[in-house]
Short mmCIF file of C-alpha atoms in Angstrom, two decimals:
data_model
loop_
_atom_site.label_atom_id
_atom_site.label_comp_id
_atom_site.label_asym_id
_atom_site.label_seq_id
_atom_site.Cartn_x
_atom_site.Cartn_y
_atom_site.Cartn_z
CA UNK A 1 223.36 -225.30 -39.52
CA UNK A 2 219.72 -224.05 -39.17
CA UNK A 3 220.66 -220.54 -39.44
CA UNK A 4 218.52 -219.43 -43.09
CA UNK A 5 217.54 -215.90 -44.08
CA UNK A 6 215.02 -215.74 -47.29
CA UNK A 7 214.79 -211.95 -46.88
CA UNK A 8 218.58 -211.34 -46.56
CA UNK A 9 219.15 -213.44 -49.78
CA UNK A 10 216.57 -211.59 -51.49
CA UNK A 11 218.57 -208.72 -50.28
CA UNK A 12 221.41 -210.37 -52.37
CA UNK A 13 223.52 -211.90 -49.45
CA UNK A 14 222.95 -215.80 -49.16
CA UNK A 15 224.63 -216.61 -45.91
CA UNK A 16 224.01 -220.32 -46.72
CA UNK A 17 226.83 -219.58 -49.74
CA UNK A 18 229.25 -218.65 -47.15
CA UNK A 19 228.30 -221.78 -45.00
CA UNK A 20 229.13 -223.64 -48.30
CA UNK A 21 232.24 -221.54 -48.83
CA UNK A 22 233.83 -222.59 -45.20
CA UNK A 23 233.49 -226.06 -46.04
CA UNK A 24 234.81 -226.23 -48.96
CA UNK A 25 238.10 -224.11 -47.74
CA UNK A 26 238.42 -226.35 -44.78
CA UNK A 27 240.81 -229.00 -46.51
CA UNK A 28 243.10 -225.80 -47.99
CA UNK A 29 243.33 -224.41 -44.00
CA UNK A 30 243.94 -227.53 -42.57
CA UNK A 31 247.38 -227.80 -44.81
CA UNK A 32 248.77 -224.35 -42.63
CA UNK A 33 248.20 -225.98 -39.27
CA UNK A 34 251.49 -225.81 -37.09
CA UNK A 35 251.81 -226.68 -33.62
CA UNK A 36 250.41 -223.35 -32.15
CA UNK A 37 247.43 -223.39 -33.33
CA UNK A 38 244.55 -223.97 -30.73
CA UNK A 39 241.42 -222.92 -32.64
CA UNK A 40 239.35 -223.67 -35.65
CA UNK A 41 237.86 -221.94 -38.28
CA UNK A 42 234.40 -220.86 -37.07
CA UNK A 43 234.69 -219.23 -33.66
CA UNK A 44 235.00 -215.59 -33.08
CA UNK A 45 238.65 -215.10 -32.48
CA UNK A 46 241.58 -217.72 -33.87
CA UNK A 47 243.95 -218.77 -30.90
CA UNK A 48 247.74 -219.14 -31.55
CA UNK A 49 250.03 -220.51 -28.52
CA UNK A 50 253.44 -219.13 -29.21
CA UNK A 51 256.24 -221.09 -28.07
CA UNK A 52 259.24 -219.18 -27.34
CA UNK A 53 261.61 -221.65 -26.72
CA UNK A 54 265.55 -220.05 -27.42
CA UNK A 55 263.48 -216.95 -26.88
CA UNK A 56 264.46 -214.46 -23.95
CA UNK A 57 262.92 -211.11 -25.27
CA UNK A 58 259.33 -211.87 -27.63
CA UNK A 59 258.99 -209.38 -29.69
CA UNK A 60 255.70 -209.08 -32.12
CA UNK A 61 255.91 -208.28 -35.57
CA UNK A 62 253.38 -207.08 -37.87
CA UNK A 63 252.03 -206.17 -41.46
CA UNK A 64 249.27 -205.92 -43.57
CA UNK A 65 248.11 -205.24 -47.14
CA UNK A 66 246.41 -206.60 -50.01
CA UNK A 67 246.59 -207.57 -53.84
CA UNK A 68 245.96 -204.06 -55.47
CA UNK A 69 244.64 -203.92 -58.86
CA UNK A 70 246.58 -207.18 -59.22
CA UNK A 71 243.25 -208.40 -58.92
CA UNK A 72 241.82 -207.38 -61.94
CA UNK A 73 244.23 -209.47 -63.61
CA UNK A 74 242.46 -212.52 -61.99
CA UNK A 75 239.06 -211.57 -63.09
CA UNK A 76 240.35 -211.18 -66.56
CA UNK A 77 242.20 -214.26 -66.68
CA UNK A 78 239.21 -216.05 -64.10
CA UNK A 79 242.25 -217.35 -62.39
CA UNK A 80 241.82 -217.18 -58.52
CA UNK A 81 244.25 -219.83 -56.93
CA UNK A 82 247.40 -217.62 -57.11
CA UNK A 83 246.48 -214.45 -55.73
CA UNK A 84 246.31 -215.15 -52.15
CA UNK A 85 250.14 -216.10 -52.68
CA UNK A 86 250.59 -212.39 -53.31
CA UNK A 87 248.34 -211.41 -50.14
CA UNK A 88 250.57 -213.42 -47.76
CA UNK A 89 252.89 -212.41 -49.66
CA UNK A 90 253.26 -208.87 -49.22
CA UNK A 91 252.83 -209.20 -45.33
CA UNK A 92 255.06 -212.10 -44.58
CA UNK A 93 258.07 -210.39 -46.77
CA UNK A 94 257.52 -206.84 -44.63
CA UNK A 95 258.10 -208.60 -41.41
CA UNK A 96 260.91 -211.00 -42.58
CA UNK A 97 262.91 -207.41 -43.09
CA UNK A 98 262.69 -207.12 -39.23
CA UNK A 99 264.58 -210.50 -38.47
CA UNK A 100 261.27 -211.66 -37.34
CA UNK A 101 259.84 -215.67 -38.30
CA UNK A 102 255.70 -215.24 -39.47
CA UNK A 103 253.23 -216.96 -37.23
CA UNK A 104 249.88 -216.95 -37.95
CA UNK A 105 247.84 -214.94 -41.02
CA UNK A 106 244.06 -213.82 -41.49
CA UNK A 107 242.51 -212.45 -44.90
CA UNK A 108 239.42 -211.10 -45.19
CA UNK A 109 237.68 -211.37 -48.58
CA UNK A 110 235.03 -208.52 -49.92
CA UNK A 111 232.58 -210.19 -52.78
CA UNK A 112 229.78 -208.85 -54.83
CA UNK A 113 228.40 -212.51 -54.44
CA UNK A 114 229.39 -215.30 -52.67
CA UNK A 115 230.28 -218.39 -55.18
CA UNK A 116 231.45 -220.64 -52.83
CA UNK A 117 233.98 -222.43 -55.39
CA UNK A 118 235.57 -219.26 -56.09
CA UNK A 119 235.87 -218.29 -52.61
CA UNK A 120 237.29 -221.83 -51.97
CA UNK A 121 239.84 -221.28 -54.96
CA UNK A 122 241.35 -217.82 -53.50
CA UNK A 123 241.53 -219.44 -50.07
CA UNK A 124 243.23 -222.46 -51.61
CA UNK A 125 246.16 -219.46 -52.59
CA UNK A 126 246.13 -218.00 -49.12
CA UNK A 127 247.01 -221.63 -47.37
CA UNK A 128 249.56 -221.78 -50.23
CA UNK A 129 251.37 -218.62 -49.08
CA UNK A 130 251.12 -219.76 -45.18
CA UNK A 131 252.64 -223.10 -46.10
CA UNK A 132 255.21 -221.45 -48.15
CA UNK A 133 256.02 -218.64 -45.18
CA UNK A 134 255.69 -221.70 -42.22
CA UNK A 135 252.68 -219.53 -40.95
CA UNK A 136 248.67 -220.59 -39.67
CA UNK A 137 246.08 -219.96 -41.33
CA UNK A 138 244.23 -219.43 -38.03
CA UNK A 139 241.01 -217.23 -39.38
CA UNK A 140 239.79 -214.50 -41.24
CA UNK A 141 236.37 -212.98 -43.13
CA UNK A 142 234.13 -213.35 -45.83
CA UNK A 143 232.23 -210.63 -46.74
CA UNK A 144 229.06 -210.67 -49.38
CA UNK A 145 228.65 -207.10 -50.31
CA UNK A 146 226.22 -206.73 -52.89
CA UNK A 147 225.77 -203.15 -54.72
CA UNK A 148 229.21 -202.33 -53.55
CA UNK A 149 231.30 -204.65 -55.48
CA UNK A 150 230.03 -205.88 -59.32
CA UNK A 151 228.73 -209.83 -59.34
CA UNK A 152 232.15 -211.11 -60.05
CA UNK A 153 234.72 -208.85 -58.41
CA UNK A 154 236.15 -208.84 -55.25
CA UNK A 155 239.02 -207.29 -52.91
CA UNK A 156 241.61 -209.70 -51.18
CA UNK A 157 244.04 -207.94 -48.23
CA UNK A 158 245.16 -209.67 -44.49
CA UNK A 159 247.84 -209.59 -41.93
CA UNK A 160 250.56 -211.53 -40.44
CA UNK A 161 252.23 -211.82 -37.14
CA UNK A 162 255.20 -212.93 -36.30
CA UNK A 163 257.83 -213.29 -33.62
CA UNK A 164 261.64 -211.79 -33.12
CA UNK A 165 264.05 -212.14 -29.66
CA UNK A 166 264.43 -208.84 -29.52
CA UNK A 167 268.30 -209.05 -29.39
CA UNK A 168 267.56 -210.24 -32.67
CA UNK A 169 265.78 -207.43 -34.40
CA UNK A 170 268.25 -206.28 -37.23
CA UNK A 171 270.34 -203.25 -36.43
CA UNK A 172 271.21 -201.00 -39.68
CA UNK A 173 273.83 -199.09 -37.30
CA UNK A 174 276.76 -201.21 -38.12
CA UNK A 175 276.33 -200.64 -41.75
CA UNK A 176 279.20 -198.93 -43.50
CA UNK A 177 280.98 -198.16 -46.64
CA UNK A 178 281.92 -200.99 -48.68
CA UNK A 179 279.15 -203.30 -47.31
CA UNK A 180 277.63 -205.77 -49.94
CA UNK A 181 274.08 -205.17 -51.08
CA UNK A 182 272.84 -208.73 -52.03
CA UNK A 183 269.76 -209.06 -54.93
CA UNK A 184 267.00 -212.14 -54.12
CA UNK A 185 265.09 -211.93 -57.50
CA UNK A 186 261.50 -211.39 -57.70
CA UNK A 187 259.20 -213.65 -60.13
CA UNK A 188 257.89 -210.79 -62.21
CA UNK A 189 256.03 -207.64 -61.39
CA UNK A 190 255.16 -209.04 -57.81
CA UNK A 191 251.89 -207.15 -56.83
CA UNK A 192 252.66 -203.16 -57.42
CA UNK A 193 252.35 -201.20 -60.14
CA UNK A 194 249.33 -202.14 -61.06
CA UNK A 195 247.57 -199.74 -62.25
CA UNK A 196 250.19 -198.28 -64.54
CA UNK A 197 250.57 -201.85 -65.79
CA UNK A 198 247.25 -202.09 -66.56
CA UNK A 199 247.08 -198.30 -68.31
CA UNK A 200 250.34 -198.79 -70.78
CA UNK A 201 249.56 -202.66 -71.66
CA UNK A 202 245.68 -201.91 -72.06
CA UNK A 203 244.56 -205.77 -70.59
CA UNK A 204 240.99 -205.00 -70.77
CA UNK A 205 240.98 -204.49 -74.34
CA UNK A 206 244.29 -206.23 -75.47
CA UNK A 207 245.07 -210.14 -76.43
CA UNK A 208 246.56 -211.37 -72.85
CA UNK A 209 246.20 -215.02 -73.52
CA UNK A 210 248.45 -215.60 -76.35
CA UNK A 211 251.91 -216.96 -75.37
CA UNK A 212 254.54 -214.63 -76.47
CA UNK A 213 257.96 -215.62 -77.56
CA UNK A 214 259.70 -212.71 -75.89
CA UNK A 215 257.95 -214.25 -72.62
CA UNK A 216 259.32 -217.38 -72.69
CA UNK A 217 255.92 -218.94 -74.09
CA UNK A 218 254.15 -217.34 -71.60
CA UNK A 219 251.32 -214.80 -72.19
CA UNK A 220 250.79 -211.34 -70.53
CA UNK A 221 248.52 -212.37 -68.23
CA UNK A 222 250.18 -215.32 -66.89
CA UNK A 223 253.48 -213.50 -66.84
CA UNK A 224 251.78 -210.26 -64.64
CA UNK A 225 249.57 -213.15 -62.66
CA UNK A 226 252.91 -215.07 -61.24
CA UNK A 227 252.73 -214.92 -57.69
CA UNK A 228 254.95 -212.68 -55.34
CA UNK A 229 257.90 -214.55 -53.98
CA UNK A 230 257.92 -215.65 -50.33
CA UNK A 231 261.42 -215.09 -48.83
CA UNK A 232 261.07 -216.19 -45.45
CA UNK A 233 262.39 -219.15 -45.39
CA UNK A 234 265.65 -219.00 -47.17
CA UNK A 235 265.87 -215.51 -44.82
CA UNK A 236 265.15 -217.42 -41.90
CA UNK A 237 267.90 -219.64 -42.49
CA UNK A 238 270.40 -216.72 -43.58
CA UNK A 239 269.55 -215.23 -40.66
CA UNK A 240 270.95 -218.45 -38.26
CA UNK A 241 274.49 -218.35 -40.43
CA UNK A 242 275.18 -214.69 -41.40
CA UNK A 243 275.20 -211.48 -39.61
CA UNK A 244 272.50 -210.04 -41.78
CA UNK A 245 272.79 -205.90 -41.36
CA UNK A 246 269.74 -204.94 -43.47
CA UNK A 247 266.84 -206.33 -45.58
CA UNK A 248 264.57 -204.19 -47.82
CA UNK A 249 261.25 -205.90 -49.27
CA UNK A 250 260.77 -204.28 -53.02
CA UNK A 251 257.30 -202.80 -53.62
CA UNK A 252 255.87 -200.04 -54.37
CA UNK A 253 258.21 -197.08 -54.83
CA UNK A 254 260.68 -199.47 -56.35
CA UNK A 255 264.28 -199.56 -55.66
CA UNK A 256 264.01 -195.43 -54.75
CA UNK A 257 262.13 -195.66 -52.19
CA UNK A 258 262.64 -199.23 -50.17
CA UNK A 259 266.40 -200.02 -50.58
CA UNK A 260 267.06 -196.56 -48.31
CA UNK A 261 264.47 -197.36 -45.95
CA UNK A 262 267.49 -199.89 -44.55
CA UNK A 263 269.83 -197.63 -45.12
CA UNK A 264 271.03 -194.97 -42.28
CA UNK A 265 271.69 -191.26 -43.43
CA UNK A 266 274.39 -190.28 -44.28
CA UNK A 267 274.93 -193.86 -46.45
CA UNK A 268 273.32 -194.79 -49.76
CA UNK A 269 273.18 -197.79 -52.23
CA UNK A 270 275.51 -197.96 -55.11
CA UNK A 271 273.56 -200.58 -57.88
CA UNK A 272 275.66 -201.61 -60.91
CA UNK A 273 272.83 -202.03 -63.63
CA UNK A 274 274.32 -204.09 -65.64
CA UNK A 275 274.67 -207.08 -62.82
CA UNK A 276 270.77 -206.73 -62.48
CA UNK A 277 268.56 -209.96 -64.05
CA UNK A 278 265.72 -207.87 -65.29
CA UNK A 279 262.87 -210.08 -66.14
CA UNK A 280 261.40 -209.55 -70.04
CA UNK A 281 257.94 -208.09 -68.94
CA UNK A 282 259.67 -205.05 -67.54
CA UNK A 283 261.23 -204.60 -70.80
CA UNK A 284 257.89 -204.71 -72.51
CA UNK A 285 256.29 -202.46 -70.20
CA UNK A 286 259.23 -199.43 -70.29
CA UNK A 287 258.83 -199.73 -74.22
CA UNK A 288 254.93 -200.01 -74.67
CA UNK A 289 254.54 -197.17 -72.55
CA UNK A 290 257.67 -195.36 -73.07
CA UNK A 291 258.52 -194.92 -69.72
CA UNK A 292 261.73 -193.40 -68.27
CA UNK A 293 264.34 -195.51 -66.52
CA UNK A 294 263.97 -193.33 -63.51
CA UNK A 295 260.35 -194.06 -63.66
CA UNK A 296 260.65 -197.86 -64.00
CA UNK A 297 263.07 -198.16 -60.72
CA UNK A 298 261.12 -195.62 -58.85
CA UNK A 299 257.71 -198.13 -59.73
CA UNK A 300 258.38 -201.44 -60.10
CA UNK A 301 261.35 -204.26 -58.36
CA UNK A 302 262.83 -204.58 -61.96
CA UNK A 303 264.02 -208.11 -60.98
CA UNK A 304 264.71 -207.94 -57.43
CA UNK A 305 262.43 -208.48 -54.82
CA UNK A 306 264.31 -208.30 -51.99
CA UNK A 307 267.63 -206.57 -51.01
CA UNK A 308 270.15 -208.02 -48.50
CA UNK A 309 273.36 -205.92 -46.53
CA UNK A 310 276.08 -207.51 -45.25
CA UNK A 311 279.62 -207.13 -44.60
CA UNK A 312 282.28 -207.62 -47.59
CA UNK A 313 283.78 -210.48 -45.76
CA UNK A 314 280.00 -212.12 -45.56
CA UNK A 315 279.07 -211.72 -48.57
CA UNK A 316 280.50 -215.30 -50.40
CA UNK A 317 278.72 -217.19 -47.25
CA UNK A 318 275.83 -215.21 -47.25
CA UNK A 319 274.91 -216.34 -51.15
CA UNK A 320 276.48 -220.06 -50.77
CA UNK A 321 273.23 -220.50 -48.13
CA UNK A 322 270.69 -218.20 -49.90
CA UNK A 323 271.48 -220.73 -52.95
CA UNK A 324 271.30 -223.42 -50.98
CA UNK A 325 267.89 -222.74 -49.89
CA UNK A 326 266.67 -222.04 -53.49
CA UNK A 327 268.00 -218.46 -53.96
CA UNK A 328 269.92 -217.49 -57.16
CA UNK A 329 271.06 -214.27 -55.21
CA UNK A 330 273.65 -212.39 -56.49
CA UNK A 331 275.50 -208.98 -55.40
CA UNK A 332 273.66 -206.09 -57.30
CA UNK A 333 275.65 -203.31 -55.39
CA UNK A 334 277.65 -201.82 -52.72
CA UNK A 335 277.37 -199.11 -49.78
CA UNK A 336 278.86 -195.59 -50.21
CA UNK A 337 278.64 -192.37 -47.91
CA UNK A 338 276.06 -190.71 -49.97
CA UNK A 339 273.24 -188.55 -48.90
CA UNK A 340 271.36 -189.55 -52.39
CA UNK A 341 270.26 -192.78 -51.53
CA UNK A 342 270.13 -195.41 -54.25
CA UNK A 343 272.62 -194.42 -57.24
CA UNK A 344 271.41 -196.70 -60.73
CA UNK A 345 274.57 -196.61 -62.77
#
């Protein structure tokens, strides 16, 4: 490559960096490659051929988002390979909620400086999420931005696509009283929150390092760092063996705000609290920053990172193949004719 700018990198972009930076990210991409991929990393647009195969009515699925103040987090710990689990992540687990199987995922990255290593390191996350999720890596962006983001900061977000027959698509319609709501558990905090996370356990100025006892040995900042689950796959398979009525993906707004977006009106969720497997760093969040119950359900997935609806008669089968596709799912709940919602109790 010939291309070489000596006023752009005095400038402070070095577009030889990001030549470096592909490179080095090649070997992470080229783990994500599935059969429709037709394109490599360099050209202006990545090509995916679906194959729809079984499929009579192709339906695309999509959704995007990023890693949040997650990030800073990584900058504290200077611990990059995980996060891009968390940015395919949050996209792949949206569109699973549809019924629909991921196909292909772009990021783009936003740096104060392009460190080629670094950028190689977040990558090497990303392809870990698509291999996790079954989707392609099949492109994305790099971007040096320097004034606009500090030397050694950046900002990490992508999308996803994926495919659903649309016969397929789940149907919340047929839900009714006495339906099972199903828990998946989450591995921690996930990637909301954030920013109240970061407020009540003060990480810029506090010991994060230090393995704690009440963590299991782990320390605050590898506890908040562990990755977002990826569902999909266990889903996917549920999905072929159960009549699957509803799926809610656990972020921000907690169980308030996601478990009724699967719900119809006139129905709500009723959540026995004492079946729920709430990890320790929630515990040490509610008490270091005395916050409310209500508060800590309405913020964070307190354990559960993904809800599940089926029928009573469902529900043993439904968790025999959720375990046997490395799931300890468990029922958290029931329906009820309720206009509230989600009742904690």
């Amino acid at each position: 490559m010939k291309s070489y700018s000596e006023s752009y990198k005095a400038a402070g972009v070095d577009i030889t960096a990001g030549y470096q930076a592909v490179e080095l990210m090649k070997k992470h991409i080229a783990r994500t490659v599935t059969d429709g991929v037709m394109s490599g990393i360099g050209g202006f647009g990545g090509l995916f051929e679906m194959d729809l195969t079984g499929i009579t009515k192709p339906v695309l699925v999509s959704g995007t988002d990023g890693v949040g103040t997650k990030l800073k987090l990584a900058f504290l710990m200077d611990k990059h390979d995980t996060v891009g689990i968390d940015c395919v992540a949050m996209c792949v687990n949206d569109i699973i909620c549809c019924g629909a199987k991921p196909l292909f995922f772009l990021d783009y990255i936003a740096v104060g400086k392009n460190f080629p290593e670094k950028i190689a390191s977040i990558v090497s996350g990303v392809a870990e999420g698509c291999v996790q999720s079954g989707a392609a890596l099949i492109g994305g962006e790099t971007a040096e931005m320097p004034g606009f983001y500090p030397e050694n900061e950046y900002d990490l977000a992508g999308f996803a696509v994926g495919v659903v027959d649309k016969d397929k698509i789940l149907d919340n319609r047929t839900i009714k009283e006495g339906d099972v709501v199903l828990a998946l558990p989450s591995s921690g905090v996930h990637s909301n929150g954030f920013s109240l996370v970061r407020r009540v356990l003060d990480v810029e100025h506090e010991d994060i390092k230090t393995p704690l006892e009440e963590l299991g040995g782990k320390s605050i900042g590898e506890a908040l760092l562990a990755p977002t689950k990826i569902y999909v796959k266990p889903m996917l398979a549920l999905f072929e063996q159960v009549n699957v009525k509803a799926v809610s993906h656990i972020t921000g707004g907690g169980f308030y705000e996601n478990i009724p977006r699967s719900i119809p009106k006139g129905f709500g969720a009723k959540i026995d609290k004492a079946a729920l497997q709430i990890p320790p760093i929630f515990d040490m969040i509610a008490k270091k920053g005395n916050i409310p119950e209500r508060d800590m359900f309405n913020t964070f997935n307190m354990g559960v990172g993904m809800s599940v609806i089926v029928a009573k008669e469902d529900a043993e089968k439904a968790l025999e193949v959720l375990q046997a596709n490395g799931e300890k799912a468990y029922v958290m709940g029931e329906i009820v004719t309720s206009e509230e919602g989600v009742v904690i109790c």
